[in-house]
Structures are given as C-alpha cells and as structure tokens.
C-alpha cells in the first residue's frame, strides 16, 4: 500500500508496456515528475514478482542529470515514482484501498519522496564517458559496483590499472614530442 492508499495489482503494467514496446520506446525518465526536466532514458522496464523493475541511463551532460547522478550516488535521493493514468481500478468499500488493475504509464521519475515505500533505487553505477579511461578513483568505484571489496578494488586498480594509466600518459607524451619535432622540422626548413 502506497501513501495514497493504492495497491498496484500484478499485471497492471502489462498492456501499457506492450503499447510502449509497439512504439519502440519507453516512458520518459524525469526528475521529480517535472516534464520540463528529463534527465535521461529508461533502457528497460519490466514487471517482475515485486513490481515494475526499471533500468535507466542518466544524461550527465544535462545539469539536472548530473545533479541527480551525484545525489543518487551519495544516497541523498533514492526514490522512484511513476506518472500514470489508472484505466481500471477496484475500491475496497471496507478499507477504502484502491487496487490499480490497469495502468497507462506515462513516465518514471527519480524522486526524493516516493509514494511506495519500496520504490527505491537499488544501484547506481559509476559513469565513464565512452572511449575514455576513468580516473583511478572512478575505476575503483566501478570495481566496487561490480561487487569487489574496497581492498580488492584498490589492489586491482593500483597494480594493473595504474600501470595502464601510466602507459597511456607516456604514449601521449611521446606523441606530443613527435608532433613538436615535426612542427619544429617544418618551421626550420
């Protein structure tokens, strides 16, 4: 039961998710239900034994997406909520609880206060720009997200990854020297 006195019946999302799949997309990923603040995209949405399970990617080059990531990573914001229209429901006259039987899903939001007490973010992965190497600290965080202990992540990062970073830095310096030599040779002739 959520804070509105509603219960989502198993299967309530089925028709809406099927309709979204037909369109080849998923509902919007918003910040605090604000349609003016999309913060990324949902990559997956599926109903499981406990409810609606979602997986998304935040747009870190959008200011609110970057802020949401930072707040989620530190645990300051960990709620999820949905925007929807109930198309079929049943009200229990004794308890006044509403069971949502069919839901037309519009959006899913990262929120401070979710209506459902169990509607929580259960993982925030480290983010690294495509094609770029993470910093040593980011790499340790990624290893932590993958289940390695802090000491294991530190060992792996300091022994292997640090060596790779030094190698890349050395290669970059060699390329810069080579380019400087070429420019110098061209300008001296």
PDB file of N, CA, C and O in Angstrom, residues 72-149:
ATOM      1  N   UNK A  72      22.107  10.669  -6.239  1.00  0.00           N
ATOM      2  CA  UNK A  72      21.813   9.241  -6.153  1.00  0.00           C
ATOM      3  C   UNK A  72      23.048   8.484  -5.661  1.00  0.00           C
ATOM      4  O   UNK A  72      22.937   7.590  -4.825  1.00  0.00           O
ATOM      5  N   UNK A  73      24.201   8.844  -6.174  1.00  0.00           N
ATOM      6  CA  UNK A  73      25.443   8.160  -5.814  1.00  0.00           C
ATOM      7  C   UNK A  73      25.731   8.294  -4.316  1.00  0.00           C
ATOM      8  O   UNK A  73      26.187   7.351  -3.678  1.00  0.00           O
ATOM      9  N   UNK A  74      25.450   9.460  -3.741  1.00  0.00           N
ATOM     10  CA  UNK A  74      25.718   9.662  -2.320  1.00  0.00           C
ATOM     11  C   UNK A  74      24.564   9.198  -1.430  1.00  0.00           C
ATOM     12  O   UNK A  74      24.673   9.228  -0.210  1.00  0.00           O
ATOM     13  N   UNK A  75      23.444   8.786  -2.041  1.00  0.00           N
ATOM     14  CA  UNK A  75      22.309   8.287  -1.270  1.00  0.00           C
ATOM     15  C   UNK A  75      21.351   9.359  -0.789  1.00  0.00           C
ATOM     16  O   UNK A  75      20.427   9.073  -0.028  1.00  0.00           O
ATOM     17  N   UNK A  76      21.529  10.593  -1.245  1.00  0.00           N
ATOM     18  CA  UNK A  76      20.642  11.679  -0.820  1.00  0.00           C
ATOM     19  C   UNK A  76      19.262  11.563  -1.457  1.00  0.00           C
ATOM     20  O   UNK A  76      18.265  11.983  -0.880  1.00  0.00           O
ATOM     21  N   UNK A  77      19.201  11.013  -2.654  1.00  0.00           N
ATOM     22  CA  UNK A  77      17.939  10.773  -3.355  1.00  0.00           C
ATOM     23  C   UNK A  77      17.948   9.308  -3.791  1.00  0.00           C
ATOM     24  O   UNK A  77      18.861   8.880  -4.493  1.00  0.00           O
ATOM     25  N   UNK A  78      16.940   8.561  -3.350  1.00  0.00           N
ATOM     26  CA  UNK A  78      16.921   7.128  -3.701  1.00  0.00           C
ATOM     27  C   UNK A  78      15.525   6.608  -4.015  1.00  0.00           C
ATOM     28  O   UNK A  78      15.283   5.415  -4.024  1.00  0.00           O
ATOM     29  N   UNK A  79      14.593   7.515  -4.311  1.00  0.00           N
ATOM     30  CA  UNK A  79      13.224   7.103  -4.576  1.00  0.00           C
ATOM     31  C   UNK A  79      12.890   7.070  -6.053  1.00  0.00           C
ATOM     32  O   UNK A  79      13.486   7.766  -6.871  1.00  0.00           O
ATOM     33  N   UNK A  80      11.912   6.240  -6.378  1.00  0.00           N
ATOM     34  CA  UNK A  80      11.370   6.158  -7.732  1.00  0.00           C
ATOM     35  C   UNK A  80       9.862   6.312  -7.643  1.00  0.00           C
ATOM     36  O   UNK A  80       9.241   5.902  -6.662  1.00  0.00           O
ATOM     37  N   UNK A  81       9.284   6.890  -8.676  1.00  0.00           N
ATOM     38  CA  UNK A  81       7.842   7.100  -8.701  1.00  0.00           C
ATOM     39  C   UNK A  81       7.383   7.081 -10.152  1.00  0.00           C
ATOM     40  O   UNK A  81       8.176   7.352 -11.055  1.00  0.00           O
ATOM     41  N   UNK A  82       6.124   6.782 -10.351  1.00  0.00           N
ATOM     42  CA  UNK A  82       5.597   6.738 -11.709  1.00  0.00           C
ATOM     43  C   UNK A  82       4.486   7.754 -11.889  1.00  0.00           C
ATOM     44  O   UNK A  82       3.743   8.063 -10.971  1.00  0.00           O
ATOM     45  N   UNK A  83       4.394   8.265 -13.101  1.00  0.00           N
ATOM     46  CA  UNK A  83       3.275   9.097 -13.518  1.00  0.00           C
ATOM     47  C   UNK A  83       2.421   8.245 -14.429  1.00  0.00           C
ATOM     48  O   UNK A  83       2.927   7.623 -15.368  1.00  0.00           O
ATOM     49  N   UNK A  84       1.124   8.185 -14.167  1.00  0.00           N
ATOM     50  CA  UNK A  84       0.263   7.270 -14.903  1.00  0.00           C
ATOM     51  C   UNK A  84      -1.185   7.726 -14.848  1.00  0.00           C
ATOM     52  O   UNK A  84      -1.554   8.618 -14.076  1.00  0.00           O
ATOM     53  N   UNK A  85      -1.995   7.085 -15.672  1.00  0.00           N
ATOM     54  CA  UNK A  85      -3.437   7.210 -15.600  1.00  0.00           C
ATOM     55  C   UNK A  85      -3.962   5.813 -15.329  1.00  0.00           C
ATOM     56  O   UNK A  85      -3.627   4.867 -16.057  1.00  0.00           O
ATOM     57  N   UNK A  86      -4.746   5.670 -14.279  1.00  0.00           N
ATOM     58  CA  UNK A  86      -5.365   4.377 -13.983  1.00  0.00           C
ATOM     59  C   UNK A  86      -6.546   4.200 -14.931  1.00  0.00           C
ATOM     60  O   UNK A  86      -7.442   5.041 -14.973  1.00  0.00           O
ATOM     61  N   UNK A  87      -6.541   3.137 -15.714  1.00  0.00           N
ATOM     62  CA  UNK A  87      -7.632   2.896 -16.657  1.00  0.00           C
ATOM     63  C   UNK A  87      -8.640   1.889 -16.108  1.00  0.00           C
ATOM     64  O   UNK A  87      -9.747   1.789 -16.619  1.00  0.00           O
ATOM     65  N   UNK A  88      -8.222   1.140 -15.078  1.00  0.00           N
ATOM     66  CA  UNK A  88      -9.140   0.209 -14.420  1.00  0.00           C
ATOM     67  C   UNK A  88      -8.679   0.037 -12.978  1.00  0.00           C
ATOM     68  O   UNK A  88      -7.503  -0.166 -12.718  1.00  0.00           O
ATOM     69  N   UNK A  89      -9.608   0.139 -12.045  1.00  0.00           N
ATOM     70  CA  UNK A  89      -9.299   0.000 -10.629  1.00  0.00           C
ATOM     71  C   UNK A  89     -10.511  -0.524  -9.881  1.00  0.00           C
ATOM     72  O   UNK A  89     -11.627  -0.474 -10.384  1.00  0.00           O
ATOM     73  N   UNK A  90     -10.245  -0.996  -8.672  1.00  0.00           N
ATOM     74  CA  UNK A  90     -11.292  -1.505  -7.794  1.00  0.00           C
ATOM     75  C   UNK A  90     -11.074  -0.878  -6.421  1.00  0.00           C
ATOM     76  O   UNK A  90      -9.949  -0.871  -5.917  1.00  0.00           O
ATOM     77  N   UNK A  91     -12.150  -0.365  -5.821  1.00  0.00           N
ATOM     78  CA  UNK A  91     -12.065   0.222  -4.488  1.00  0.00           C
ATOM     79  C   UNK A  91     -12.700  -0.729  -3.477  1.00  0.00           C
ATOM     80  O   UNK A  91     -13.834  -1.178  -3.675  1.00  0.00           O
ATOM     81  N   UNK A  92     -11.970  -1.027  -2.434  1.00  0.00           N
ATOM     82  CA  UNK A  92     -12.490  -1.861  -1.346  1.00  0.00           C
ATOM     83  C   UNK A  92     -13.318  -0.963  -0.431  1.00  0.00           C
ATOM     84  O   UNK A  92     -12.778  -0.058   0.210  1.00  0.00           O
ATOM     85  N   UNK A  93     -14.617  -1.214  -0.363  1.00  0.00           N
ATOM     86  CA  UNK A  93     -15.516  -0.344   0.412  1.00  0.00           C
ATOM     87  C   UNK A  93     -15.249  -0.400   1.912  1.00  0.00           C
ATOM     88  O   UNK A  93     -15.544   0.551   2.633  1.00  0.00           O
ATOM     89  N   UNK A  94     -14.656  -1.480   2.388  1.00  0.00           N
ATOM     90  CA  UNK A  94     -14.374  -1.602   3.825  1.00  0.00           C
ATOM     91  C   UNK A  94     -13.104  -0.845   4.227  1.00  0.00           C
ATOM     92  O   UNK A  94     -13.046  -0.232   5.285  1.00  0.00           O
ATOM     93  N   UNK A  95     -12.090  -0.919   3.392  1.00  0.00           N
ATOM     94  CA  UNK A  95     -10.799  -0.315   3.745  1.00  0.00           C
ATOM     95  C   UNK A  95     -10.519   0.992   3.010  1.00  0.00           C
ATOM     96  O   UNK A  95      -9.587   1.707   3.354  1.00  0.00           O
ATOM     97  N   UNK A  96     -11.283   1.287   1.973  1.00  0.00           N
ATOM     98  CA  UNK A  96     -11.063   2.436   1.078  1.00  0.00           C
ATOM     99  C   UNK A  96      -9.759   2.320   0.285  1.00  0.00           C
ATOM    100  O   UNK A  96      -9.316   3.297  -0.318  1.00  0.00           O
ATOM    101  N   UNK A  97      -9.128   1.151   0.304  1.00  0.00           N
ATOM    102  CA  UNK A  97      -7.927   0.946  -0.501  1.00  0.00           C
ATOM    103  C   UNK A  97      -8.328   0.765  -1.963  1.00  0.00           C
ATOM    104  O   UNK A  97      -9.331   0.114  -2.265  1.00  0.00           O
ATOM    105  N   UNK A  98      -7.541   1.357  -2.846  1.00  0.00           N
ATOM    106  CA  UNK A  98      -7.793   1.257  -4.274  1.00  0.00           C
ATOM    107  C   UNK A  98      -6.765   0.295  -4.873  1.00  0.00           C
ATOM    108  O   UNK A  98      -5.557   0.485  -4.692  1.00  0.00           O
ATOM    109  N   UNK A  99      -7.245  -0.710  -5.566  1.00  0.00           N
ATOM    110  CA  UNK A  99      -6.357  -1.625  -6.274  1.00  0.00           C
ATOM    111  C   UNK A  99      -6.333  -1.231  -7.739  1.00  0.00           C
ATOM    112  O   UNK A  99      -7.378  -1.231  -8.411  1.00  0.00           O
ATOM    113  N   UNK A 100      -5.157  -0.847  -8.217  1.00  0.00           N
ATOM    114  CA  UNK A 100      -4.986  -0.451  -9.613  1.00  0.00           C
ATOM    115  C   UNK A 100      -4.820  -1.708 -10.446  1.00  0.00           C
ATOM    116  O   UNK A 100      -3.850  -2.446 -10.291  1.00  0.00           O
ATOM    117  N   UNK A 101      -5.775  -1.946 -11.324  1.00  0.00           N
ATOM    118  CA  UNK A 101      -5.816  -3.173 -12.116  1.00  0.00           C
ATOM    119  C   UNK A 101      -5.129  -2.981 -13.467  1.00  0.00           C
ATOM    120  O   UNK A 101      -4.480  -3.882 -13.981  1.00  0.00           O
ATOM    121  N   UNK A 102      -5.275  -1.788 -14.038  1.00  0.00           N
ATOM    122  CA  UNK A 102      -4.666  -1.492 -15.337  1.00  0.00           C
ATOM    123  C   UNK A 102      -4.169  -0.055 -15.308  1.00  0.00           C
ATOM    124  O   UNK A 102      -4.916   0.863 -14.938  1.00  0.00           O
ATOM    125  N   UNK A 103      -2.918   0.136 -15.702  1.00  0.00           N
ATOM    126  CA  UNK A 103      -2.265   1.452 -15.627  1.00  0.00           C
ATOM    127  C   UNK A 103      -1.705   1.833 -16.990  1.00  0.00           C
ATOM    128  O   UNK A 103      -1.021   1.036 -17.629  1.00  0.00           O
ATOM    129  N   UNK A 104      -1.982   3.061 -17.418  1.00  0.00           N
ATOM    130  CA  UNK A 104      -1.366   3.624 -18.612  1.00  0.00           C
ATOM    131  C   UNK A 104      -0.176   4.451 -18.122  1.00  0.00           C
ATOM    132  O   UNK A 104      -0.334   5.550 -17.600  1.00  0.00           O
ATOM    133  N   UNK A 105       1.010   3.901 -18.271  1.00  0.00           N
ATOM    134  CA  UNK A 105       2.236   4.501 -17.748  1.00  0.00           C
ATOM    135  C   UNK A 105       2.714   5.638 -18.652  1.00  0.00           C
ATOM    136  O   UNK A 105       2.840   5.461 -19.859  1.00  0.00           O
ATOM    137  N   UNK A 106       2.986   6.802 -18.058  1.00  0.00           N
ATOM    138  CA  UNK A 106       3.445   7.964 -18.818  1.00  0.00           C
ATOM    139  C   UNK A 106       4.917   8.247 -18.597  1.00  0.00           C
ATOM    140  O   UNK A 106       5.620   8.637 -19.520  1.00  0.00           O
ATOM    141  N   UNK A 107       5.359   8.120 -17.346  1.00  0.00           N
ATOM    142  CA  UNK A 107       6.757   8.448 -17.035  1.00  0.00           C
ATOM    143  C   UNK A 107       7.179   7.772 -15.744  1.00  0.00           C
ATOM    144  O   UNK A 107       6.353   7.345 -14.953  1.00  0.00           O
ATOM    145  N   UNK A 108       8.488   7.697 -15.574  1.00  0.00           N
ATOM    146  CA  UNK A 108       9.081   7.216 -14.336  1.00  0.00           C
ATOM    147  C   UNK A 108      10.064   8.275 -13.861  1.00  0.00           C
ATOM    148  O   UNK A 108      10.841   8.799 -14.661  1.00  0.00           O
ATOM    149  N   UNK A 109       9.987   8.629 -12.585  1.00  0.00           N
ATOM    150  CA  UNK A 109      10.811   9.724 -12.060  1.00  0.00           C
ATOM    151  C   UNK A 109      11.720   9.275 -10.935  1.00  0.00           C
ATOM    152  O   UNK A 109      11.370   8.395 -10.142  1.00  0.00           O
ATOM    153  N   UNK A 110      12.864   9.938 -10.858  1.00  0.00           N
ATOM    154  CA  UNK A 110      13.724   9.864  -9.690  1.00  0.00           C
ATOM    155  C   UNK A 110      13.182  10.940  -8.746  1.00  0.00           C
ATOM    156  O   UNK A 110      13.025  12.091  -9.152  1.00  0.00           O
ATOM    157  N   UNK A 111      12.858  10.530  -7.514  1.00  0.00           N
ATOM    158  CA  UNK A 111      12.212  11.453  -6.572  1.00  0.00           C
ATOM    159  C   UNK A 111      12.832  11.352  -5.181  1.00  0.00           C
ATOM    160  O   UNK A 111      13.433  10.340  -4.822  1.00  0.00           O
ATOM    161  N   UNK A 112      12.611  12.393  -4.419  1.00  0.00           N
ATOM    162  CA  UNK A 112      13.062  12.423  -3.032  1.00  0.00           C
ATOM    163  C   UNK A 112      12.140  11.581  -2.154  1.00  0.00           C
ATOM    164  O   UNK A 112      12.603  10.819  -1.311  1.00  0.00           O
ATOM    165  N   UNK A 113      10.827  11.719  -2.367  1.00  0.00           N
ATOM    166  CA  UNK A 113       9.845  11.028  -1.541  1.00  0.00           C
ATOM    167  C   UNK A 113       8.921  10.183  -2.413  1.00  0.00           C
ATOM    168  O   UNK A 113       7.935  10.697  -2.951  1.00  0.00           O
ATOM    169  N   UNK A 114       9.192   8.880  -2.561  1.00  0.00           N
ATOM    170  CA  UNK A 114       8.315   8.032  -3.362  1.00  0.00           C
ATOM    171  C   UNK A 114       7.024   7.693  -2.605  1.00  0.00           C
ATOM    172  O   UNK A 114       7.023   7.610  -1.375  1.00  0.00           O
ATOM    173  N   UNK A 115       5.938   7.518  -3.347  1.00  0.00           N
ATOM    174  CA  UNK A 115       4.667   7.127  -2.728  1.00  0.00           C
ATOM    175  C   UNK A 115       4.748   5.702  -2.196  1.00  0.00           C
ATOM    176  O   UNK A 115       4.191   5.390  -1.155  1.00  0.00           O
ATOM    177  N   UNK A 116       5.442   4.838  -2.927  1.00  0.00           N
ATOM    178  CA  UNK A 116       5.616   3.449  -2.495  1.00  0.00           C
ATOM    179  C   UNK A 116       6.860   3.316  -1.639  1.00  0.00           C
ATOM    180  O   UNK A 116       7.959   3.678  -2.079  1.00  0.00           O
ATOM    181  N   UNK A 117       6.735   2.804  -0.422  1.00  0.00           N
ATOM    182  CA  UNK A 117       7.894   2.729   0.471  1.00  0.00           C
ATOM    183  C   UNK A 117       9.031   1.858  -0.065  1.00  0.00           C
ATOM    184  O   UNK A 117      10.180   2.072   0.292  1.00  0.00           O
ATOM    185  N   UNK A 118       8.720   0.939  -0.954  1.00  0.00           N
ATOM    186  CA  UNK A 118       9.758   0.060  -1.507  1.00  0.00           C
ATOM    187  C   UNK A 118      10.193   0.468  -2.910  1.00  0.00           C
ATOM    188  O   UNK A 118      10.961  -0.260  -3.552  1.00  0.00           O
ATOM    189  N   UNK A 119       9.711   1.589  -3.391  1.00  0.00           N
ATOM    190  CA  UNK A 119      10.087   2.067  -4.724  1.00  0.00           C
ATOM    191  C   UNK A 119      11.421   2.789  -4.611  1.00  0.00           C
ATOM    192  O   UNK A 119      11.484   4.011  -4.503  1.00  0.00           O
ATOM    193  N   UNK A 120      12.484   2.024  -4.612  1.00  0.00           N
ATOM    194  CA  UNK A 120      13.819   2.562  -4.329  1.00  0.00           C
ATOM    195  C   UNK A 120      14.826   2.214  -5.419  1.00  0.00           C
ATOM    196  O   UNK A 120      14.711   1.189  -6.090  1.00  0.00           O
ATOM    197  N   UNK A 121      15.811   3.047  -5.535  1.00  0.00           N
ATOM    198  CA  UNK A 121      16.947   2.808  -6.424  1.00  0.00           C
ATOM    199  C   UNK A 121      17.857   1.826  -5.694  1.00  0.00           C
ATOM    200  O   UNK A 121      18.256   2.078  -4.565  1.00  0.00           O
ATOM    201  N   UNK A 122      18.155   0.721  -6.339  1.00  0.00           N
ATOM    202  CA  UNK A 122      18.980  -0.279  -5.650  1.00  0.00           C
ATOM    203  C   UNK A 122      20.405  -0.341  -6.182  1.00  0.00           C
ATOM    204  O   UNK A 122      21.205  -1.130  -5.715  1.00  0.00           O
ATOM    205  N   UNK A 123      20.751   0.520  -7.122  1.00  0.00           N
ATOM    206  CA  UNK A 123      22.122   0.544  -7.605  1.00  0.00           C
ATOM    207  C   UNK A 123      22.377   1.740  -8.494  1.00  0.00           C
ATOM    208  O   UNK A 123      21.532   2.102  -9.304  1.00  0.00           O
ATOM    209  N   UNK A 124      23.530   2.361  -8.301  1.00  0.00           N
ATOM    210  CA  UNK A 124      23.965   3.476  -9.137  1.00  0.00           C
ATOM    211  C   UNK A 124      25.373   3.141  -9.580  1.00  0.00           C
ATOM    212  O   UNK A 124      26.282   3.068  -8.768  1.00  0.00           O
ATOM    213  N   UNK A 125      25.533   2.908 -10.852  1.00  0.00           N
ATOM    214  CA  UNK A 125      26.853   2.531 -11.360  1.00  0.00           C
ATOM    215  C   UNK A 125      27.673   3.777 -11.661  1.00  0.00           C
ATOM    216  O   UNK A 125      27.145   4.834 -11.949  1.00  0.00           O
ATOM    217  N   UNK A 126      28.974   3.590 -11.607  1.00  0.00           N
ATOM    218  CA  UNK A 126      29.891   4.673 -11.952  1.00  0.00           C
ATOM    219  C   UNK A 126      29.729   4.995 -13.431  1.00  0.00           C
ATOM    220  O   UNK A 126      29.364   4.143 -14.237  1.00  0.00           O
ATOM    221  N   UNK A 127      29.993   6.212 -13.777  1.00  0.00           N
ATOM    222  CA  UNK A 127      29.840   6.650 -15.153  1.00  0.00           C
ATOM    223  C   UNK A 127      31.188   7.038 -15.729  1.00  0.00           C
ATOM    224  O   UNK A 127      31.953   7.759 -15.107  1.00  0.00           O
ATOM    225  N   UNK A 128      31.460   6.554 -16.912  1.00  0.00           N
ATOM    226  CA  UNK A 128      32.687   6.899 -17.617  1.00  0.00           C
ATOM    227  C   UNK A 128      32.298   7.237 -19.047  1.00  0.00           C
ATOM    228  O   UNK A 128      31.524   6.516 -19.670  1.00  0.00           O
ATOM    229  N   UNK A 129      32.804   8.342 -19.550  1.00  0.00           N
ATOM    230  CA  UNK A 129      32.496   8.739 -20.917  1.00  0.00           C
ATOM    231  C   UNK A 129      33.016   7.690 -21.896  1.00  0.00           C
ATOM    232  O   UNK A 129      34.132   7.184 -21.758  1.00  0.00           O
ATOM    233  N   UNK A 130      32.208   7.370 -22.880  1.00  0.00           N
ATOM    234  CA  UNK A 130      32.548   6.346 -23.861  1.00  0.00           C
ATOM    235  C   UNK A 130      33.886   6.655 -24.523  1.00  0.00           C
ATOM    236  O   UNK A 130      34.137   7.771 -24.961  1.00  0.00           O
ATOM    237  N   UNK A 131      34.759   5.651 -24.565  1.00  0.00           N
ATOM    238  CA  UNK A 131      36.046   5.786 -25.229  1.00  0.00           C
ATOM    239  C   UNK A 131      37.139   6.410 -24.388  1.00  0.00           C
ATOM    240  O   UNK A 131      38.272   6.524 -24.826  1.00  0.00           O
ATOM    241  N   UNK A 132      36.819   6.843 -23.186  1.00  0.00           N
ATOM    242  CA  UNK A 132      37.817   7.449 -22.315  1.00  0.00           C
ATOM    243  C   UNK A 132      38.075   6.532 -21.128  1.00  0.00           C
ATOM    244  O   UNK A 132      37.183   5.824 -20.670  1.00  0.00           O
ATOM    245  N   UNK A 133      39.285   6.587 -20.638  1.00  0.00           N
ATOM    246  CA  UNK A 133      39.616   5.827 -19.442  1.00  0.00           C
ATOM    247  C   UNK A 133      39.147   6.585 -18.209  1.00  0.00           C
ATOM    248  O   UNK A 133      39.274   7.808 -18.146  1.00  0.00           O
ATOM    249  N   UNK A 134      38.630   5.865 -17.232  1.00  0.00           N
ATOM    250  CA  UNK A 134      38.247   6.535 -15.987  1.00  0.00           C
ATOM    251  C   UNK A 134      39.499   6.912 -15.192  1.00  0.00           C
ATOM    252  O   UNK A 134      40.590   6.430 -15.474  1.00  0.00           O
ATOM    253  N   UNK A 135      39.324   7.758 -14.197  1.00  0.00           N
ATOM    254  CA  UNK A 135      40.422   8.031 -13.272  1.00  0.00           C
ATOM    255  C   UNK A 135      40.609   6.792 -12.405  1.00  0.00           C
ATOM    256  O   UNK A 135      39.761   5.888 -12.390  1.00  0.00           O
ATOM    257  N   UNK A 136      41.692   6.774 -11.654  1.00  0.00           N
ATOM    258  CA  UNK A 136      41.958   5.646 -10.753  1.00  0.00           C
ATOM    259  C   UNK A 136      40.813   5.489  -9.750  1.00  0.00           C
ATOM    260  O   UNK A 136      40.320   4.386  -9.511  1.00  0.00           O
ATOM    261  N   UNK A 137      40.353   6.597  -9.202  1.00  0.00           N
ATOM    262  CA  UNK A 137      39.248   6.567  -8.225  1.00  0.00           C
ATOM    263  C   UNK A 137      37.948   6.070  -8.870  1.00  0.00           C
ATOM    264  O   UNK A 137      37.204   5.295  -8.280  1.00  0.00           O
ATOM    265  N   UNK A 138      37.649   6.555 -10.095  1.00  0.00           N
ATOM    266  CA  UNK A 138      36.449   6.094 -10.809  1.00  0.00           C
ATOM    267  C   UNK A 138      36.528   4.593 -11.084  1.00  0.00           C
ATOM    268  O   UNK A 138      35.535   3.881 -10.970  1.00  0.00           O
ATOM    269  N   UNK A 139      37.722   4.122 -11.438  1.00  0.00           N
ATOM    270  CA  UNK A 139      37.899   2.704 -11.722  1.00  0.00           C
ATOM    271  C   UNK A 139      37.649   1.873 -10.469  1.00  0.00           C
ATOM    272  O   UNK A 139      36.990   0.834 -10.512  1.00  0.00           O
ATOM    273  N   UNK A 140      38.159   2.341  -9.332  1.00  0.00           N
ATOM    274  CA  UNK A 140      37.901   1.644  -8.069  1.00  0.00           C
ATOM    275  C   UNK A 140      36.405   1.615  -7.765  1.00  0.00           C
ATOM    276  O   UNK A 140      35.880   0.605  -7.306  1.00  0.00           O
ATOM    277  N   UNK A 141      35.713   2.702  -8.049  1.00  0.00           N
ATOM    278  CA  UNK A 141      34.270   2.765  -7.836  1.00  0.00           C
ATOM    279  C   UNK A 141      33.537   1.777  -8.745  1.00  0.00           C
ATOM    280  O   UNK A 141      32.598   1.096  -8.328  1.00  0.00           O
ATOM    281  N   UNK A 142      33.969   1.683  -9.993  1.00  0.00           N
ATOM    282  CA  UNK A 142      33.369   0.730 -10.938  1.00  0.00           C
ATOM    283  C   UNK A 142      33.554  -0.691 -10.411  1.00  0.00           C
ATOM    284  O   UNK A 142      32.626  -1.507 -10.427  1.00  0.00           O
ATOM    285  N   UNK A 143      34.751  -0.995  -9.931  1.00  0.00           N
ATOM    286  CA  UNK A 143      35.005  -2.332  -9.375  1.00  0.00           C
ATOM    287  C   UNK A 143      34.117  -2.592  -8.159  1.00  0.00           C
ATOM    288  O   UNK A 143      33.604  -3.699  -7.979  1.00  0.00           O
ATOM    289  N   UNK A 144      33.904  -1.562  -7.348  1.00  0.00           N
ATOM    290  CA  UNK A 144      33.000  -1.688  -6.206  1.00  0.00           C
ATOM    291  C   UNK A 144      31.583  -1.984  -6.657  1.00  0.00           C
ATOM    292  O   UNK A 144      30.885  -2.828  -6.081  1.00  0.00           O
ATOM    293  N   UNK A 145      31.137  -1.287  -7.718  1.00  0.00           N
ATOM    294  CA  UNK A 145      29.802  -1.534  -8.276  1.00  0.00           C
ATOM    295  C   UNK A 145      29.661  -2.963  -8.796  1.00  0.00           C
ATOM    296  O   UNK A 145      28.566  -3.519  -8.818  1.00  0.00           O
ATOM    297  N   UNK A 146      30.782  -3.543  -9.209  1.00  0.00           N
ATOM    298  CA  UNK A 146      30.767  -4.919  -9.718  1.00  0.00           C
ATOM    299  C   UNK A 146      30.867  -5.961  -8.613  1.00  0.00           C
ATOM    300  O   UNK A 146      30.872  -7.157  -8.880  1.00  0.00           O
ATOM    301  N   UNK A 147      30.982  -5.506  -7.349  1.00  0.00           N
ATOM    302  CA  UNK A 147      30.966  -6.435  -6.227  1.00  0.00           C
ATOM    303  C   UNK A 147      32.302  -6.694  -5.560  1.00  0.00           C
ATOM    304  O   UNK A 147      32.378  -7.492  -4.625  1.00  0.00           O
ATOM    305  N   UNK A 148      33.366  -6.041  -6.022  1.00  0.00           N
ATOM    306  CA  UNK A 148      34.664  -6.215  -5.381  1.00  0.00           C
ATOM    307  C   UNK A 148      34.693  -5.426  -4.075  1.00  0.00           C
ATOM    308  O   UNK A 148      34.111  -4.348  -3.978  1.00  0.00           O
ATOM    309  N   UNK A 149      35.379  -5.951  -3.070  1.00  0.00           N
ATOM    310  CA  UNK A 149      35.531  -5.225  -1.808  1.00  0.00           C
ATOM    311  C   UNK A 149      36.438  -4.015  -2.040  1.00  0.00           C
ATOM    312  O   UNK A 149      37.133  -3.933  -3.064  1.00  0.00           O
TER     313      UNK A 149
END
